[in-house]
PDB file of C-alpha atoms in Angstrom:
ATOM      1  CA  MET A   1     -53.839 -17.248  12.424  1.00 35.00           C
ATOM      2  CA  ASN A   2     -55.426 -20.419  13.808  1.00 36.00           C
ATOM      3  CA  ASP A   3     -57.908 -20.412  10.913  1.00 58.00           C
ATOM      4  CA  ALA A   4     -55.256 -19.865   8.247  1.00 76.00           C
ATOM      5  CA  ALA A   5     -55.002 -22.445   5.480  1.00 86.00           C
ATOM      6  CA  HIS A   6     -52.003 -24.761   5.810  1.00 90.00           C
ATOM      7  CA  LEU A   7     -50.046 -25.078   2.558  1.00 93.00           C
ATOM      8  CA  LEU A   8     -47.323 -27.547   1.583  1.00 94.00           C
ATOM      9  CA  ILE A   9     -44.736 -26.193  -0.872  1.00 94.00           C
ATOM     10  CA  VAL A  10     -42.675 -28.840  -2.692  1.00 95.00           C
ATOM     11  CA  ASP A  11     -39.785 -27.603  -4.850  1.00 93.00           C
ATOM     12  CA  ASP A  12     -36.176 -28.799  -5.191  1.00 91.00           C
ATOM     13  CA  ASP A  13     -34.976 -25.233  -5.852  1.00 90.00           C
ATOM     14  CA  ALA A  14     -34.145 -23.826  -2.396  1.00 91.00           C
ATOM     15  CA  ARG A  15     -34.293 -20.216  -3.599  1.00 91.00           C
ATOM     16  CA  ILE A  16     -37.770 -20.546  -5.129  1.00 90.00           C
ATOM     17  CA  ARG A  17     -38.958 -22.623  -2.165  1.00 90.00           C
ATOM     18  CA  ASP A  18     -37.840 -20.018   0.371  1.00 91.00           C
ATOM     19  CA  LEU A  19     -39.156 -17.068  -1.645  1.00 92.00           C
ATOM     20  CA  LEU A  20     -42.562 -18.702  -2.036  1.00 92.00           C
ATOM     21  CA  LYS A  21     -42.692 -19.611   1.632  1.00 91.00           C
ATOM     22  CA  ARG A  22     -41.872 -16.093   2.811  1.00 92.00           C
ATOM     23  CA  TYR A  23     -44.366 -14.522   0.410  1.00 94.00           C
ATOM     24  CA  LEU A  24     -47.216 -16.886   1.289  1.00 94.00           C
ATOM     25  CA  VAL A  25     -46.598 -16.465   5.037  1.00 91.00           C
ATOM     26  CA  LYS A  26     -46.902 -12.693   4.530  1.00 92.00           C
ATOM     27  CA  GLN A  27     -50.254 -13.368   2.839  1.00 93.00           C
ATOM     28  CA  GLY A  28     -51.512 -15.046   6.017  1.00 91.00           C
ATOM     29  CA  PHE A  29     -50.994 -18.733   5.229  1.00 91.00           C
ATOM     30  CA  LEU A  30     -49.389 -21.388   7.369  1.00 88.00           C
ATOM     31  CA  VAL A  31     -46.636 -22.858   5.188  1.00 90.00           C
ATOM     32  CA  THR A  32     -44.520 -26.008   5.397  1.00 90.00           C
ATOM     33  CA  ALA A  33     -41.865 -26.665   2.762  1.00 91.00           C
ATOM     34  CA  ALA A  34     -40.380 -29.892   1.349  1.00 92.00           C
ATOM     35  CA  ARG A  35     -37.315 -30.190  -0.873  1.00 92.00           C
ATOM     36  CA  ASP A  36     -38.496 -33.252  -2.816  1.00 92.00           C
ATOM     37  CA  ALA A  37     -41.257 -35.843  -3.170  1.00 92.00           C
ATOM     38  CA  ALA A  38     -39.728 -38.134  -0.536  1.00 91.00           C
ATOM     39  CA  GLN A  39     -39.806 -35.425   2.153  1.00 91.00           C
ATOM     40  CA  ALA A  40     -43.314 -34.434   1.062  1.00 91.00           C
ATOM     41  CA  ARG A  41     -44.511 -38.007   1.513  1.00 89.00           C
ATOM     42  CA  ARG A  42     -43.096 -38.090   5.051  1.00 85.00           C
ATOM     43  CA  LEU A  43     -44.837 -34.828   5.952  1.00 85.00           C
ATOM     44  CA  LEU A  44     -48.122 -35.999   4.424  1.00 84.00           C
ATOM     45  CA  THR A  45     -48.006 -39.169   6.509  1.00 76.00           C
ATOM     46  CA  GLY A  46     -48.258 -37.214   9.745  1.00 71.00           C
ATOM     47  CA  LEU A  47     -50.038 -34.006   8.725  1.00 77.00           C
ATOM     48  CA  ALA A  48     -53.061 -32.790   6.802  1.00 79.00           C
ATOM     49  CA  PHE A  49     -52.767 -29.810   4.461  1.00 88.00           C
ATOM     50  CA  ASP A  50     -55.410 -27.636   2.834  1.00 90.00           C
ATOM     51  CA  LEU A  51     -53.528 -27.323  -0.466  1.00 94.00           C
ATOM     52  CA  ILE A  52     -50.250 -28.448  -2.043  1.00 95.00           C
ATOM     53  CA  VAL A  53     -48.127 -26.295  -4.393  1.00 95.00           C
ATOM     54  CA  LEU A  54     -45.955 -28.762  -6.276  1.00 93.00           C
ATOM     55  CA  ASP A  55     -43.105 -28.324  -8.755  1.00 91.00           C
ATOM     56  CA  VAL A  56     -43.210 -30.745 -11.673  1.00 90.00           C
ATOM     57  CA  MET A  57     -39.503 -30.907 -12.556  1.00 89.00           C
ATOM     58  CA  MET A  58     -37.770 -32.526  -9.572  1.00 90.00           C
ATOM     59  CA  PRO A  59     -35.035 -35.145  -9.382  1.00 88.00           C
ATOM     60  CA  GLY A  60     -36.286 -38.593  -8.463  1.00 88.00           C
ATOM     61  CA  GLU A  61     -40.075 -38.720  -8.292  1.00 90.00           C
ATOM     62  CA  ASP A  62     -41.460 -35.799 -10.282  1.00 89.00           C
ATOM     63  CA  GLY A  63     -44.509 -33.698  -9.490  1.00 89.00           C
ATOM     64  CA  VAL A  64     -46.861 -35.475 -11.886  1.00 90.00           C
ATOM     65  CA  ALA A  65     -46.013 -38.879 -10.373  1.00 91.00           C
ATOM     66  CA  LEU A  66     -46.460 -37.502  -6.849  1.00 92.00           C
ATOM     67  CA  THR A  67     -49.813 -35.980  -7.826  1.00 91.00           C
ATOM     68  CA  HIS A  68     -50.971 -39.343  -9.181  1.00 89.00           C
ATOM     69  CA  TRP A  69     -50.002 -40.964  -5.853  1.00 89.00           C
ATOM     70  CA  LEU A  70     -51.761 -38.210  -3.899  1.00 88.00           C
ATOM     71  CA  ARG A  71     -55.020 -38.810  -5.762  1.00 84.00           C
ATOM     72  CA  GLY A  72     -54.985 -42.417  -4.638  1.00 82.00           C
ATOM     73  CA  GLU A  73     -54.493 -41.394  -1.004  1.00 80.00           C
ATOM     74  CA  MET A  74     -56.304 -38.082  -0.379  1.00 83.00           C
ATOM     75  CA  GLY A  75     -58.344 -35.297  -1.933  1.00 83.00           C
ATOM     76  CA  THR A  76     -56.054 -32.384  -1.024  1.00 88.00           C
ATOM     77  CA  PRO A  77     -56.066 -29.813  -3.855  1.00 92.00           C
ATOM     78  CA  VAL A  78     -52.844 -29.604  -5.924  1.00 93.00           C
ATOM     79  CA  ILE A  79     -51.424 -26.730  -7.964  1.00 94.00           C
ATOM     80  CA  LEU A  80     -48.583 -27.744 -10.274  1.00 93.00           C
ATOM     81  CA  LEU A  81     -45.726 -25.341 -11.077  1.00 90.00           C
ATOM     82  CA  THR A  82     -43.537 -25.998 -14.104  1.00 84.00           C
ATOM     83  CA  ALA A  83     -41.292 -24.386 -16.684  1.00 78.00           C
ATOM     84  CA  ARG A  84     -43.028 -26.562 -19.298  1.00 69.00           C
ATOM     85  CA  GLY A  85     -46.190 -24.847 -20.455  1.00 62.00           C
ATOM     86  CA  GLU A  86     -47.066 -26.893 -23.522  1.00 67.00           C
ATOM     87  CA  ALA A  87     -50.585 -28.255 -23.852  1.00 72.00           C
ATOM     88  CA  LYS A  88     -49.475 -31.883 -23.571  1.00 77.00           C
ATOM     89  CA  ASP A  89     -47.697 -31.139 -20.283  1.00 74.00           C
ATOM     90  CA  ARG A  90     -50.757 -29.377 -18.851  1.00 75.00           C
ATOM     91  CA  ILE A  91     -52.934 -32.296 -19.936  1.00 82.00           C
ATOM     92  CA  ALA A  92     -50.570 -34.767 -18.223  1.00 82.00           C
ATOM     93  CA  GLY A  93     -50.821 -32.749 -15.016  1.00 81.00           C
ATOM     94  CA  PHE A  94     -54.610 -32.560 -15.100  1.00 86.00           C
ATOM     95  CA  GLU A  95     -54.900 -36.260 -15.958  1.00 86.00           C
ATOM     96  CA  ALA A  96     -52.814 -37.031 -12.883  1.00 86.00           C
ATOM     97  CA  GLY A  97     -55.381 -35.143 -10.793  1.00 88.00           C
ATOM     98  CA  ALA A  98     -54.020 -31.594 -10.447  1.00 88.00           C
ATOM     99  CA  ASP A  99     -56.555 -28.843  -9.742  1.00 89.00           C
ATOM    100  CA  ASP A 100     -54.567 -26.099 -11.459  1.00 90.00           C
ATOM    101  CA  TYR A 101     -51.372 -25.644 -13.470  1.00 88.00           C
ATOM    102  CA  ILE A 102     -49.172 -22.517 -13.524  1.00 90.00           C
ATOM    103  CA  PRO A 103     -46.249 -22.181 -15.963  1.00 86.00           C
ATOM    104  CA  LYS A 104     -43.044 -20.544 -14.720  1.00 83.00           C
ATOM    105  CA  PRO A 105     -42.205 -17.714 -14.453  1.00 82.00           C
ATOM    106  CA  PHE A 106     -45.339 -16.471 -12.709  1.00 86.00           C
ATOM    107  CA  GLU A 107     -46.402 -13.600 -10.506  1.00 90.00           C
ATOM    108  CA  PRO A 108     -46.681 -14.654  -6.827  1.00 90.00           C
ATOM    109  CA  ARG A 109     -49.876 -12.633  -6.569  1.00 93.00           C
ATOM    110  CA  GLU A 110     -51.418 -14.793  -9.298  1.00 93.00           C
ATOM    111  CA  LEU A 111     -50.529 -17.899  -7.317  1.00 94.00           C
ATOM    112  CA  VAL A 112     -52.250 -16.452  -4.236  1.00 95.00           C
ATOM    113  CA  LEU A 113     -55.386 -15.685  -6.272  1.00 94.00           C
ATOM    114  CA  ARG A 114     -55.493 -19.217  -7.628  1.00 92.00           C
ATOM    115  CA  ILE A 115     -54.903 -20.723  -4.174  1.00 94.00           C
ATOM    116  CA  ASN A 116     -57.764 -18.694  -2.724  1.00 93.00           C
ATOM    117  CA  ALA A 117     -60.046 -19.607  -5.641  1.00 92.00           C
ATOM    118  CA  ILE A 118     -59.428 -23.323  -5.056  1.00 91.00           C
ATOM    119  CA  LEU A 119     -59.818 -23.036  -1.293  1.00 90.00           C
ATOM    120  CA  ARG A 120     -63.158 -21.248  -1.699  1.00 87.00           C
ATOM    121  CA  ARG A 121     -64.584 -24.175  -3.624  1.00 81.00           C
ATOM    122  CA  SER A 122     -62.865 -26.832  -1.500  1.00 69.00           C
ATOM    123  CA  PRO A 123     -64.331 -26.848   2.041  1.00 58.00           C
ATOM    124  CA  LYS A 124     -61.827 -27.969   4.631  1.00 53.00           C
ATOM    125  CA  PRO A 125     -62.593 -31.536   5.791  1.00 48.00           C
ATOM    126  CA  GLU A 126     -63.549 -31.773   9.458  1.00 45.00           C
ATOM    127  CA  THR A 127     -60.720 -34.247  10.012  1.00 43.00           C
ATOM    128  CA  ASN A 128     -58.090 -31.700   9.011  1.00 44.00           C
ATOM    129  CA  ALA A 129     -58.441 -29.774  12.252  1.00 42.00           C
ATOM    130  CA  VAL A 130     -57.551 -32.896  14.211  1.00 42.00           C
ATOM    131  CA  ALA A 131     -54.849 -34.238  11.872  1.00 45.00           C
ATOM    132  CA  GLN A 132     -52.943 -30.954  11.837  1.00 52.00           C
ATOM    133  CA  HIS A 133     -52.544 -31.174  15.605  1.00 73.00           C
ATOM    134  CA  VAL A 134     -51.016 -34.660  15.660  1.00 82.00           C
ATOM    135  CA  LEU A 135     -47.512 -35.552  14.534  1.00 85.00           C
ATOM    136  CA  ILE A 136     -46.781 -39.196  13.778  1.00 84.00           C
ATOM    137  CA  LEU A 137     -43.232 -40.221  14.704  1.00 87.00           C
ATOM    138  CA  GLY A 138     -43.128 -43.903  13.780  1.00 81.00           C
ATOM    139  CA  HIS A 139     -45.020 -45.718  16.527  1.00 82.00           C
ATOM    140  CA  LEU A 140     -45.239 -42.510  18.595  1.00 88.00           C
ATOM    141  CA  ARG A 141     -47.862 -39.768  18.412  1.00 87.00           C
ATOM    142  CA  TYR A 142     -47.218 -36.204  19.536  1.00 89.00           C
ATOM    143  CA  GLU A 143     -50.361 -34.285  20.501  1.00 86.00           C
ATOM    144  CA  MET A 144     -49.627 -30.643  19.695  1.00 82.00           C
ATOM    145  CA  GLU A 145     -52.636 -29.354  21.644  1.00 81.00           C
ATOM    146  CA  THR A 146     -51.603 -30.965  24.940  1.00 86.00           C
ATOM    147  CA  GLY A 147     -47.852 -31.382  24.424  1.00 86.00           C
ATOM    148  CA  GLU A 148     -48.162 -35.117  25.170  1.00 89.00           C
ATOM    149  CA  LEU A 149     -46.019 -37.787  23.513  1.00 91.00           C
ATOM    150  CA  ARG A 150     -47.653 -41.217  23.409  1.00 89.00           C
ATOM    151  CA  ASP A 151     -46.603 -44.732  22.515  1.00 86.00           C
ATOM    152  CA  GLY A 152     -49.980 -46.168  21.607  1.00 79.00           C
ATOM    153  CA  THR A 153     -52.103 -45.211  24.611  1.00 77.00           C
ATOM    154  CA  ASP A 154     -49.156 -45.027  27.011  1.00 85.00           C
ATOM    155  CA  PRO A 155     -47.666 -41.607  27.747  1.00 88.00           C
ATOM    156  CA  VAL A 156     -43.912 -41.124  27.201  1.00 91.00           C
ATOM    157  CA  ARG A 157     -42.493 -39.237  30.141  1.00 90.00           C
ATOM    158  CA  LEU A 158     -40.681 -36.012  29.163  1.00 88.00           C
ATOM    159  CA  THR A 159     -38.824 -33.585  31.387  1.00 89.00           C
ATOM    160  CA  GLN A 160     -39.895 -29.944  31.491  1.00 85.00           C
ATOM    161  CA  THR A 161     -37.091 -28.959  29.102  1.00 85.00           C
ATOM    162  CA  GLU A 162     -37.825 -31.871  26.739  1.00 88.00           C
ATOM    163  CA  THR A 163     -41.503 -30.885  26.701  1.00 89.00           C
ATOM    164  CA  ALA A 164     -40.571 -27.308  25.803  1.00 88.00           C
ATOM    165  CA  LEU A 165     -38.175 -28.459  23.057  1.00 90.00           C
ATOM    166  CA  MET A 166     -40.796 -30.763  21.535  1.00 91.00           C
ATOM    167  CA  ARG A 167     -43.355 -27.962  21.474  1.00 90.00           C
ATOM    168  CA  ILE A 168     -40.963 -25.532  19.766  1.00 90.00           C
ATOM    169  CA  LEU A 169     -39.796 -28.083  17.182  1.00 92.00           C
ATOM    170  CA  ALA A 170     -43.321 -29.402  16.533  1.00 89.00           C
ATOM    171  CA  GLU A 171     -44.675 -25.913  15.885  1.00 86.00           C
ATOM    172  CA  ARG A 172     -42.049 -25.605  13.132  1.00 85.00           C
ATOM    173  CA  HIS A 173     -42.014 -29.231  11.967  1.00 84.00           C
ATOM    174  CA  GLY A 174     -40.303 -29.685   8.628  1.00 83.00           C
ATOM    175  CA  GLN A 175     -38.317 -26.492   9.213  1.00 85.00           C
ATOM    176  CA  VAL A 176     -34.809 -26.010  10.563  1.00 87.00           C
ATOM    177  CA  VAL A 177     -34.644 -24.367  13.996  1.00 89.00           C
ATOM    178  CA  SER A 178     -31.242 -22.974  14.951  1.00 89.00           C
ATOM    179  CA  ARG A 179     -29.668 -23.604  18.344  1.00 86.00           C
ATOM    180  CA  GLU A 180     -29.741 -19.857  18.899  1.00 86.00           C
ATOM    181  CA  ALA A 181     -33.512 -19.819  18.297  1.00 86.00           C
ATOM    182  CA  LEU A 182     -34.023 -22.721  20.677  1.00 87.00           C
ATOM    183  CA  VAL A 183     -32.026 -21.002  23.402  1.00 83.00           C
ATOM    184  CA  ASP A 184     -33.920 -17.767  22.817  1.00 81.00           C
ATOM    185  CA  GLN A 185     -37.336 -19.444  22.888  1.00 80.00           C
ATOM    186  CA  LEU A 186     -36.587 -21.469  25.991  1.00 75.00           C
ATOM    187  CA  GLY A 187     -35.312 -18.333  27.692  1.00 65.00           C
ATOM    188  CA  ARG A 188     -38.425 -16.324  26.816  1.00 54.00           C
ATOM    189  CA  ASP A 189     -40.672 -19.129  27.997  1.00 48.00           C
ATOM    190  CA  ARG A 190     -38.994 -18.868  31.392  1.00 45.00           C
ATOM    191  CA  GLY A 191     -38.784 -15.075  31.439  1.00 41.00           C
ATOM    192  CA  LEU A 192     -35.018 -15.110  30.795  1.00 38.00           C
ATOM    193  CA  GLY A 193     -32.854 -13.593  28.126  1.00 43.00           C
ATOM    194  CA  ALA A 194     -31.115 -15.683  25.478  1.00 45.00           C
ATOM    195  CA  ASP A 195     -27.708 -16.952  26.550  1.00 50.00           C
ATOM    196  CA  PRO A 196     -25.439 -18.179  23.720  1.00 50.00           C
ATOM    197  CA  ALA A 197     -23.435 -20.142  26.288  1.00 54.00           C
ATOM    198  CA  GLN A 198     -26.429 -22.462  26.626  1.00 63.00           C
ATOM    199  CA  GLU A 199     -26.216 -23.675  23.021  1.00 69.00           C
ATOM    200  CA  ARG A 200     -24.104 -26.655  24.071  1.00 74.00           C
ATOM    201  CA  ALA A 201     -26.726 -27.529  26.695  1.00 79.00           C
ATOM    202  CA  ILE A 202     -29.321 -27.590  23.886  1.00 85.00           C
ATOM    203  CA  ASP A 203     -27.244 -30.246  22.104  1.00 86.00           C
ATOM    204  CA  VAL A 204     -27.288 -32.354  25.259  1.00 87.00           C
ATOM    205  CA  GLN A 205     -31.052 -32.007  25.620  1.00 89.00           C
ATOM    206  CA  ILE A 206     -31.562 -32.933  21.963  1.00 92.00           C
ATOM    207  CA  THR A 207     -29.500 -36.089  22.521  1.00 92.00           C
ATOM    208  CA  ARG A 208     -31.659 -37.037  25.515  1.00 91.00           C
ATOM    209  CA  LEU A 209     -34.874 -36.348  23.605  1.00 93.00           C
ATOM    210  CA  ARG A 210     -33.706 -38.551  20.729  1.00 94.00           C
ATOM    211  CA  ARG A 211     -33.349 -41.468  23.114  1.00 93.00           C
ATOM    212  CA  LYS A 212     -37.088 -41.248  23.730  1.00 93.00           C
ATOM    213  CA  ILE A 213     -38.332 -40.818  20.155  1.00 92.00           C
ATOM    214  CA  GLU A 214     -35.775 -42.565  17.918  1.00 92.00           C
ATOM    215  CA  ALA A 215     -35.353 -46.302  17.377  1.00 89.00           C
ATOM    216  CA  ASP A 216     -31.644 -45.607  16.800  1.00 91.00           C
ATOM    217  CA  PRO A 217     -30.643 -42.260  18.372  1.00 91.00           C
ATOM    218  CA  ARG A 218     -27.278 -42.390  16.576  1.00 90.00           C
ATOM    219  CA  ARG A 219     -29.105 -42.434  13.242  1.00 90.00           C
ATOM    220  CA  PRO A 220     -32.062 -40.152  13.892  1.00 91.00           C
ATOM    221  CA  ARG A 221     -34.961 -40.271  11.479  1.00 89.00           C
ATOM    222  CA  TYR A 222     -37.346 -37.771  13.067  1.00 90.00           C
ATOM    223  CA  LEU A 223     -35.184 -35.331  15.049  1.00 93.00           C
ATOM    224  CA  GLN A 224     -32.521 -34.508  12.510  1.00 90.00           C
ATOM    225  CA  THR A 225     -29.376 -32.393  12.682  1.00 91.00           C
ATOM    226  CA  VAL A 226     -28.969 -30.011   9.749  1.00 87.00           C
ATOM    227  CA  ARG A 227     -25.235 -29.357   9.685  1.00 85.00           C
ATOM    228  CA  GLY A 228     -24.343 -25.742  10.284  1.00 83.00           C
ATOM    229  CA  GLU A 229     -27.984 -24.707  10.706  1.00 86.00           C
ATOM    230  CA  GLY A 230     -29.689 -26.445  13.621  1.00 89.00           C
ATOM    231  CA  TYR A 231     -32.339 -29.131  14.201  1.00 92.00           C
ATOM    232  CA  MET A 232     -35.501 -30.199  12.388  1.00 91.00           C
ATOM    233  CA  LEU A 233     -38.404 -32.381  13.501  1.00 91.00           C
ATOM    234  CA  THR A 234     -39.838 -34.385  10.606  1.00 86.00           C
ATOM    235  CA  ALA A 235     -43.018 -36.430  10.948  1.00 75.00           C
ATOM    236  CA  GLY A 236     -43.687 -39.590   8.990  1.00 60.00           C
TER     237      GLY A 236
END
């Protein structure tokens, strides 16, 4: 799995986004999802991806505008998805710099074939391997290989539990991790079973971790609470 291509899926439709993510993960890809262009930009600031699957019709900044911005910043391949299949819409997408254009509805298997075709002719840049292992959290850098959090060249001291939490959240950056999952993972790391009674302790540890990574822990930007679901670490 370490050699799997890392894809970014950007779609404001949660159902389509989740279906695509599950399907592509089953096909052996690493997948990160964003709900809109703004979240995609934050993820792209701290991470490198091998390919971006991008919906055109989104509120706010649309997929064509985001593709145009991407082409000024990086060479990551882009596949546009849209319900508009007219020639003028395809031309607009290609003029913005898209590598391929798939009208909706489409067969997921076709998307996989097109992704693989693009990846075969787009060698992964050597810098990707490094960039994918570093998360940028404002002025802080989290090294995923070593589990170290740094402020410039200075290490930020983390407790054993904070180190474990950062590793779990970083491995699933941009995704919501439930309190139950955090308790379960921490328990397995220590050879213990999951204990639901420890969920409140997770909240306390999250609060402490925020004090070390957030400029304003009461208004977290990077370690966010997703009400009713859990926590999410977002780079950028």
